[in-house]
XYZ file of C-alpha atoms in Angstrom:
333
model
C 17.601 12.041 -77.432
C 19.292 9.526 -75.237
C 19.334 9.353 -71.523
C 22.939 10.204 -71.297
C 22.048 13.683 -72.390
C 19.931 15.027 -69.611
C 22.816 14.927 -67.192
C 26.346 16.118 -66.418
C 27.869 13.041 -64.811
C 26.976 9.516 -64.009
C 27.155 7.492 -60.456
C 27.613 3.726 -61.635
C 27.448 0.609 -59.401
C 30.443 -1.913 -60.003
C 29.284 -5.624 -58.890
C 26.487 -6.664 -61.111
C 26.312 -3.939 -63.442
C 30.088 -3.665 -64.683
C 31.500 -6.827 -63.969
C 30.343 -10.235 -62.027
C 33.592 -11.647 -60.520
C 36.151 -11.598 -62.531
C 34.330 -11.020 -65.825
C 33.141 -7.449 -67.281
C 29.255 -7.600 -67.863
C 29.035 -7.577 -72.126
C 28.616 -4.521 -73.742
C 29.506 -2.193 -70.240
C 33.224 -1.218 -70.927
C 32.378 0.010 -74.112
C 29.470 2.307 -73.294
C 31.317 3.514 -70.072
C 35.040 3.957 -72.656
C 32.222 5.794 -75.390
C 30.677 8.413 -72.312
C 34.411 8.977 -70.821
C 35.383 9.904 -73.948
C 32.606 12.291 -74.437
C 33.796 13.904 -71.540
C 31.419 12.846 -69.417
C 32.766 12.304 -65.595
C 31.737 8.722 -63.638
C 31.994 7.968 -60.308
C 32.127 4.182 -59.542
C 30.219 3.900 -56.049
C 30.180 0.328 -54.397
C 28.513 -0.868 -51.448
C 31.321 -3.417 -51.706
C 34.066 -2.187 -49.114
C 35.984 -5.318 -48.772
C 38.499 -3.879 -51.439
C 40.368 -0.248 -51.600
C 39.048 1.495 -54.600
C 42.615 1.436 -56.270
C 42.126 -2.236 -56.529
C 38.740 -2.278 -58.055
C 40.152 0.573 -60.659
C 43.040 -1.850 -61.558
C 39.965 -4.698 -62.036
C 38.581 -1.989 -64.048
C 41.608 -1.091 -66.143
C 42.247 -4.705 -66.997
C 38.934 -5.272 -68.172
C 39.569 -2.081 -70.539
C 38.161 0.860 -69.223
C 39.830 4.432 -70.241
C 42.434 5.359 -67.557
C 41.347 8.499 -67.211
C 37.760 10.342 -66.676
C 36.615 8.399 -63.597
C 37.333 7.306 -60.114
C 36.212 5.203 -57.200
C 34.271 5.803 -54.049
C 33.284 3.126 -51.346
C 31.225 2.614 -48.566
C 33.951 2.169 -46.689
C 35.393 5.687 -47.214
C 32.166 6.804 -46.459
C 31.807 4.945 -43.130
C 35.420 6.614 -42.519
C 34.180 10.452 -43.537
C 31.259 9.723 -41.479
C 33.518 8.942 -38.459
C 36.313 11.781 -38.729
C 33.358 14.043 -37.581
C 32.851 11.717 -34.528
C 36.334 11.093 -33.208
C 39.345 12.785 -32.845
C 42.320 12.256 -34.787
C 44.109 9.225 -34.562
C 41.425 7.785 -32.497
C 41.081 3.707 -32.441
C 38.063 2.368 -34.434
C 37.938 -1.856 -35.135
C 38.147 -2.297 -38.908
C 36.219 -5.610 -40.149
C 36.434 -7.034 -43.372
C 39.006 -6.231 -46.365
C 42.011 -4.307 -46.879
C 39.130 -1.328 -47.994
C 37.793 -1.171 -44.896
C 41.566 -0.938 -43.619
C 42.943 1.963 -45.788
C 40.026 4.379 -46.008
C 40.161 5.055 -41.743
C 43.762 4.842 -42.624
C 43.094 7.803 -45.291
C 40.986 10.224 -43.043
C 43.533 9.761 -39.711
C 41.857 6.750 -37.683
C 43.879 3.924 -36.400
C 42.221 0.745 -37.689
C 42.844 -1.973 -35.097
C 42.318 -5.454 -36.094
C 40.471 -8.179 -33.870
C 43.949 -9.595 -32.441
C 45.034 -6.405 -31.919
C 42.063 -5.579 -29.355
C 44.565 -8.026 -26.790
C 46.498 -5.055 -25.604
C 44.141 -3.499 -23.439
C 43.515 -0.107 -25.386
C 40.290 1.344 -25.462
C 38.662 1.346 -28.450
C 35.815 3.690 -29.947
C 34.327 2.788 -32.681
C 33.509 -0.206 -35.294
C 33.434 -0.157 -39.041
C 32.147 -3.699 -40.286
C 32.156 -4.088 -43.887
C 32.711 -7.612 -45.954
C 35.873 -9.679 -46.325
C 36.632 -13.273 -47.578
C 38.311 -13.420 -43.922
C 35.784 -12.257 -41.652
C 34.987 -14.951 -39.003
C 33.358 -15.779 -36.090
C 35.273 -13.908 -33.796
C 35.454 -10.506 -35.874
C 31.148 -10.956 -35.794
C 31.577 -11.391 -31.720
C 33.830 -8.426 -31.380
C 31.532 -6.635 -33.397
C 28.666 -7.562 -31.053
C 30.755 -6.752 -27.667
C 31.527 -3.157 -28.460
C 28.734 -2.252 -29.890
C 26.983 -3.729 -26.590
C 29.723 -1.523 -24.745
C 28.505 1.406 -26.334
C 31.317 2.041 -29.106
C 30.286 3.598 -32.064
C 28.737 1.130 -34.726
C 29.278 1.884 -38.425
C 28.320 -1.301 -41.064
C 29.535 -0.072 -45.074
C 26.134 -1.424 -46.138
C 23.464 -4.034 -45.578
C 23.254 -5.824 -49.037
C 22.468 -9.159 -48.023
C 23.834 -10.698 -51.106
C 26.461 -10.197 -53.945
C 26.507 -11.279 -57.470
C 29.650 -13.260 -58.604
C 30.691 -15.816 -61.535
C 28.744 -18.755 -59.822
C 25.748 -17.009 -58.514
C 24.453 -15.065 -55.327
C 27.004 -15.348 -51.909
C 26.240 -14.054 -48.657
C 26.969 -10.134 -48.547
C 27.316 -7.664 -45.514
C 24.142 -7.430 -44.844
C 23.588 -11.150 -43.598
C 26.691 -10.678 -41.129
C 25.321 -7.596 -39.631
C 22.155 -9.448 -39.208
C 24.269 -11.882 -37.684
C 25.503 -9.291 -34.870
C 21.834 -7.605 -34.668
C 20.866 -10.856 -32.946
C 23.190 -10.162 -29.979
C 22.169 -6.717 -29.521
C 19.339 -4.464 -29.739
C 21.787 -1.648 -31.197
C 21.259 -0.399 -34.847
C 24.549 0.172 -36.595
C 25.048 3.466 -38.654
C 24.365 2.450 -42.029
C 27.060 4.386 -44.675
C 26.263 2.690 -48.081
C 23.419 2.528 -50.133
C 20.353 2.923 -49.575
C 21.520 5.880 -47.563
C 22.446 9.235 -48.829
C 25.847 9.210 -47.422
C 27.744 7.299 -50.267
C 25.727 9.385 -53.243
C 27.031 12.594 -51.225
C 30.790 11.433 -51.806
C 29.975 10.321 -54.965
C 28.302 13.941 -56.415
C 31.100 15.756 -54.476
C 33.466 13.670 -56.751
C 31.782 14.675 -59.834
C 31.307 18.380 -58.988
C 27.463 17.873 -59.819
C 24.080 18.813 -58.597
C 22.107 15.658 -57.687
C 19.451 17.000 -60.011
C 21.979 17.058 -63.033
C 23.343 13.315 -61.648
C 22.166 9.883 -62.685
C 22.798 6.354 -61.236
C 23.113 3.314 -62.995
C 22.575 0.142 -60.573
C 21.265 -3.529 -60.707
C 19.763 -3.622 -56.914
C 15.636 -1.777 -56.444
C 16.709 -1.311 -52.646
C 19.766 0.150 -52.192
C 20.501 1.508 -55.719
C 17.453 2.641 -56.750
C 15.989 4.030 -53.545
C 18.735 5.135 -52.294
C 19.267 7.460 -55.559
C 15.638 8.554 -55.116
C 16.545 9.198 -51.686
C 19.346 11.617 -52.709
C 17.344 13.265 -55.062
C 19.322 11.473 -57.677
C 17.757 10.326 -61.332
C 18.023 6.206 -61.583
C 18.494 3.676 -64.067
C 17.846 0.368 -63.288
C 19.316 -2.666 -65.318
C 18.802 -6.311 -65.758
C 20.889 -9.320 -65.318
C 22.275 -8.316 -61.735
C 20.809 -8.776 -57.768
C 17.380 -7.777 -59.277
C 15.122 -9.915 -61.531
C 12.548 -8.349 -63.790
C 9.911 -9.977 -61.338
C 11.254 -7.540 -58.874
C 11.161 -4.662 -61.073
C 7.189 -5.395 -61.632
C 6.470 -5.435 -57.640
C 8.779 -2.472 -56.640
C 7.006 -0.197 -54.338
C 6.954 3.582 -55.908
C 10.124 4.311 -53.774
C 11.630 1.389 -55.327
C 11.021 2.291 -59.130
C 13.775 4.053 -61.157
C 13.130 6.896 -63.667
C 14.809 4.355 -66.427
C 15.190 0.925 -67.172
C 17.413 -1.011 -69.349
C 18.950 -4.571 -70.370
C 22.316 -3.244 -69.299
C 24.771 0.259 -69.126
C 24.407 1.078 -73.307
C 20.875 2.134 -72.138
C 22.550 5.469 -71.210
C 23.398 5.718 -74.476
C 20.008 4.959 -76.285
C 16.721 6.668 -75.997
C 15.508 6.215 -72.690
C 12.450 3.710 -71.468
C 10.286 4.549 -69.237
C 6.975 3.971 -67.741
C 4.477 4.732 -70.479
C 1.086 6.302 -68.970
C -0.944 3.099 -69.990
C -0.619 -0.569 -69.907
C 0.614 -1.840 -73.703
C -0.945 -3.542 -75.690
C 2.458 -5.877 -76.763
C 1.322 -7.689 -73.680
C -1.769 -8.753 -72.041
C -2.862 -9.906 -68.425
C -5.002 -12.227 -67.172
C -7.866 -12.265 -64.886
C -5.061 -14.324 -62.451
C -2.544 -12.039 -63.066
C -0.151 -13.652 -65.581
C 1.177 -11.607 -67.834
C 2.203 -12.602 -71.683
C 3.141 -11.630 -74.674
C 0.290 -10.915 -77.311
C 2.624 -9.602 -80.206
C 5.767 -9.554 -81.777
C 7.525 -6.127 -80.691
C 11.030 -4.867 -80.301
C 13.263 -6.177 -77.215
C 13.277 -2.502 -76.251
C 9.064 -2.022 -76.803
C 8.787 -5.241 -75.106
C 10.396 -4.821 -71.484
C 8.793 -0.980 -71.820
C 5.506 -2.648 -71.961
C 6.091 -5.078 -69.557
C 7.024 -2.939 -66.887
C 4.299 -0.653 -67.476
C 1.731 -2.781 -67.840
C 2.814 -4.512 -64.767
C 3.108 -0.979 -62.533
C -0.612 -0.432 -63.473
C -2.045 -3.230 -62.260
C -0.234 -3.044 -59.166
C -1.321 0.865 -58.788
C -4.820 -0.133 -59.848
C -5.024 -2.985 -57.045
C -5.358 -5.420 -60.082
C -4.127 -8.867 -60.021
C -0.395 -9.808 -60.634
C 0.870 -13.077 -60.784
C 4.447 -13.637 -58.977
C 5.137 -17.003 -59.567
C 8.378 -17.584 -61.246
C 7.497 -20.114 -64.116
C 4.970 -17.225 -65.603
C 8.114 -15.177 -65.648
C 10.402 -17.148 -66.811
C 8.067 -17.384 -69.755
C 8.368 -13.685 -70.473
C 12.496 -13.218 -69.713
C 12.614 -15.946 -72.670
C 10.343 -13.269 -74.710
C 12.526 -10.298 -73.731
C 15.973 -12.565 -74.499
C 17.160 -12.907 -70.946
């Protein structure tokens, strides 16, 4: 039986697990075209809020998924549901970073004020900082002085990278870290790891968390926050997190699936078997290698398992990267 046919609808990350930049990840347009076509609903939810979700489902459409069967949902819109709560209509909030930011207070009846629009003397009463290509200096201070003034303080997310084309970039999370040194105050937090975006995201589908599962490439805010949410979790490989990283996830931090990339929906599913496997073997240091000649599939199952037991049996588990390098060549990586 494959994964896929546990559950009612699917909550997919976009960056890293559908596309990197500009370019679709291989083989993920045509499991997600083969699962909308089944009738099986997705909801695209990104951490990423420094675009409005109509322009990551044109990215989407170009790279040839269906046009129908899905839709997107961003922290961004969630920062904005989270606020319409808070604040009266038409009340003032700071939007930092991208048009997506922008358009989903614009959405819920906020007036998104921009940094040189703060000149006029208006009060403002709240702060929604997500990413943007043309977030500077003065949109971090801004940040910093109202939330020091005691105006609401939303950030989209806290990923403190992103995956493109040429390799990892600076995400939101390393320019609210940038503001946290200014202040002692803690912004709201609307993306993953929090339950707020998987909320939308289920609403969207019209599905129980417990018939839900998300696909994602990051332990800590896809994976935990799914687990968080009471959501099932597949984890693939090839985006924010390496398969070292998948061996030395906490429990919190380990998904009920893993895979090389979205057609693992679509396959039976791997999981952690009860035992360590004997495809691989550890050392008394903690390296692990490869003993046999297995399947891909048998071989990253093994892996992984082998690897969770030692670490839940206080064994020894070697982290440097060479030793893993060695076995991502193994696995086809």
């Amino acid at each position: 039986m494959t994964v896929l046919a546990s559950y009612r609808g699917v909550i997919c990350d976009l960056d890293g697990v559908v596309y990197r930049g500009p370019h679709a990840v291989p083989g993920a347009v045509p499991s997600l075209n083969s699962m909308i076509a089944d009738q099986v609903p997705v909801v695209f939810a990104t951490n990423n809020a420094s675009r409005p979700p109509a322009a990551a489902a044109t990215h989407l459409r170009e790279l040839g998924l269906s046009d129908e069967g899905w839709s997107v949902v961003t922290s961004a819109q969630a920062a904005a549901a989270y606020l319409t709560d808070r604040l009266g209509p038409g009340a003032r909030v700071l939007a930092v970073g991208g048009s997506g930011v922008t358009e989903a207070l614009g959405e819920v009846g906020l007036k998104p004020v921009r940094v040189d629009e703060l000149a006029d003397g208006q009060p403002v009463e709240a702060v929604v900082q997500g990413a943007g290509l043309e977030v500077t200096w003065r949109d971090l201070a801004e940040v910093g002085y109202l939330a020091q003034a005691g105006a609401l303080w939303v950030a989209t997310n806290l990923d403190a990278t992103i995956p493109t084309a040429r390799g990892l970039a600076p995400g939101n999370g390393a320019f609210v870290g940038a503001v946290r040194a200014t202040t002692p105050v803690s912004p709201y937090v609307t993306g993953k790891p929090g339950t707020a975006l998987f909320d939308l995201a289920c609403s969207r589908l019209g599905c129980d968390p417990s018939d839900t599962i998300m696909v994602g490439d990051r332990l800590d805010t896809d994976i935990v926050g799914a687990r968080s949410a009471g959501v099932d979790s597949m984890f693939v490989l090839g985006g924010a997190s390496s398969l070292r990283d998948l061996a030395f996830a906490e429990d919190d931090a380990r998904p009920t699936y893993f895979a090389f990339d979205l057609s693992g929906l679509l396959q039976p599913g791997l999981r952690r078997r009860p035992e360590p496997d004997d495809a691989v073997t550890i050392s008394p240091e903690g390296v692990v290698s490869v003993r046999r000649t297995v399947t891909r599939h048998r071989l990253l199952q093994a892996v992984v398992s082998t690897a969770w037991h030692a670490r839940d049996h206080d064994q020894p588990l070697a982290a440097d990267a060479d030793s893993w390098a060695e076995v991502e060549r193994h696995l086809g990586l």
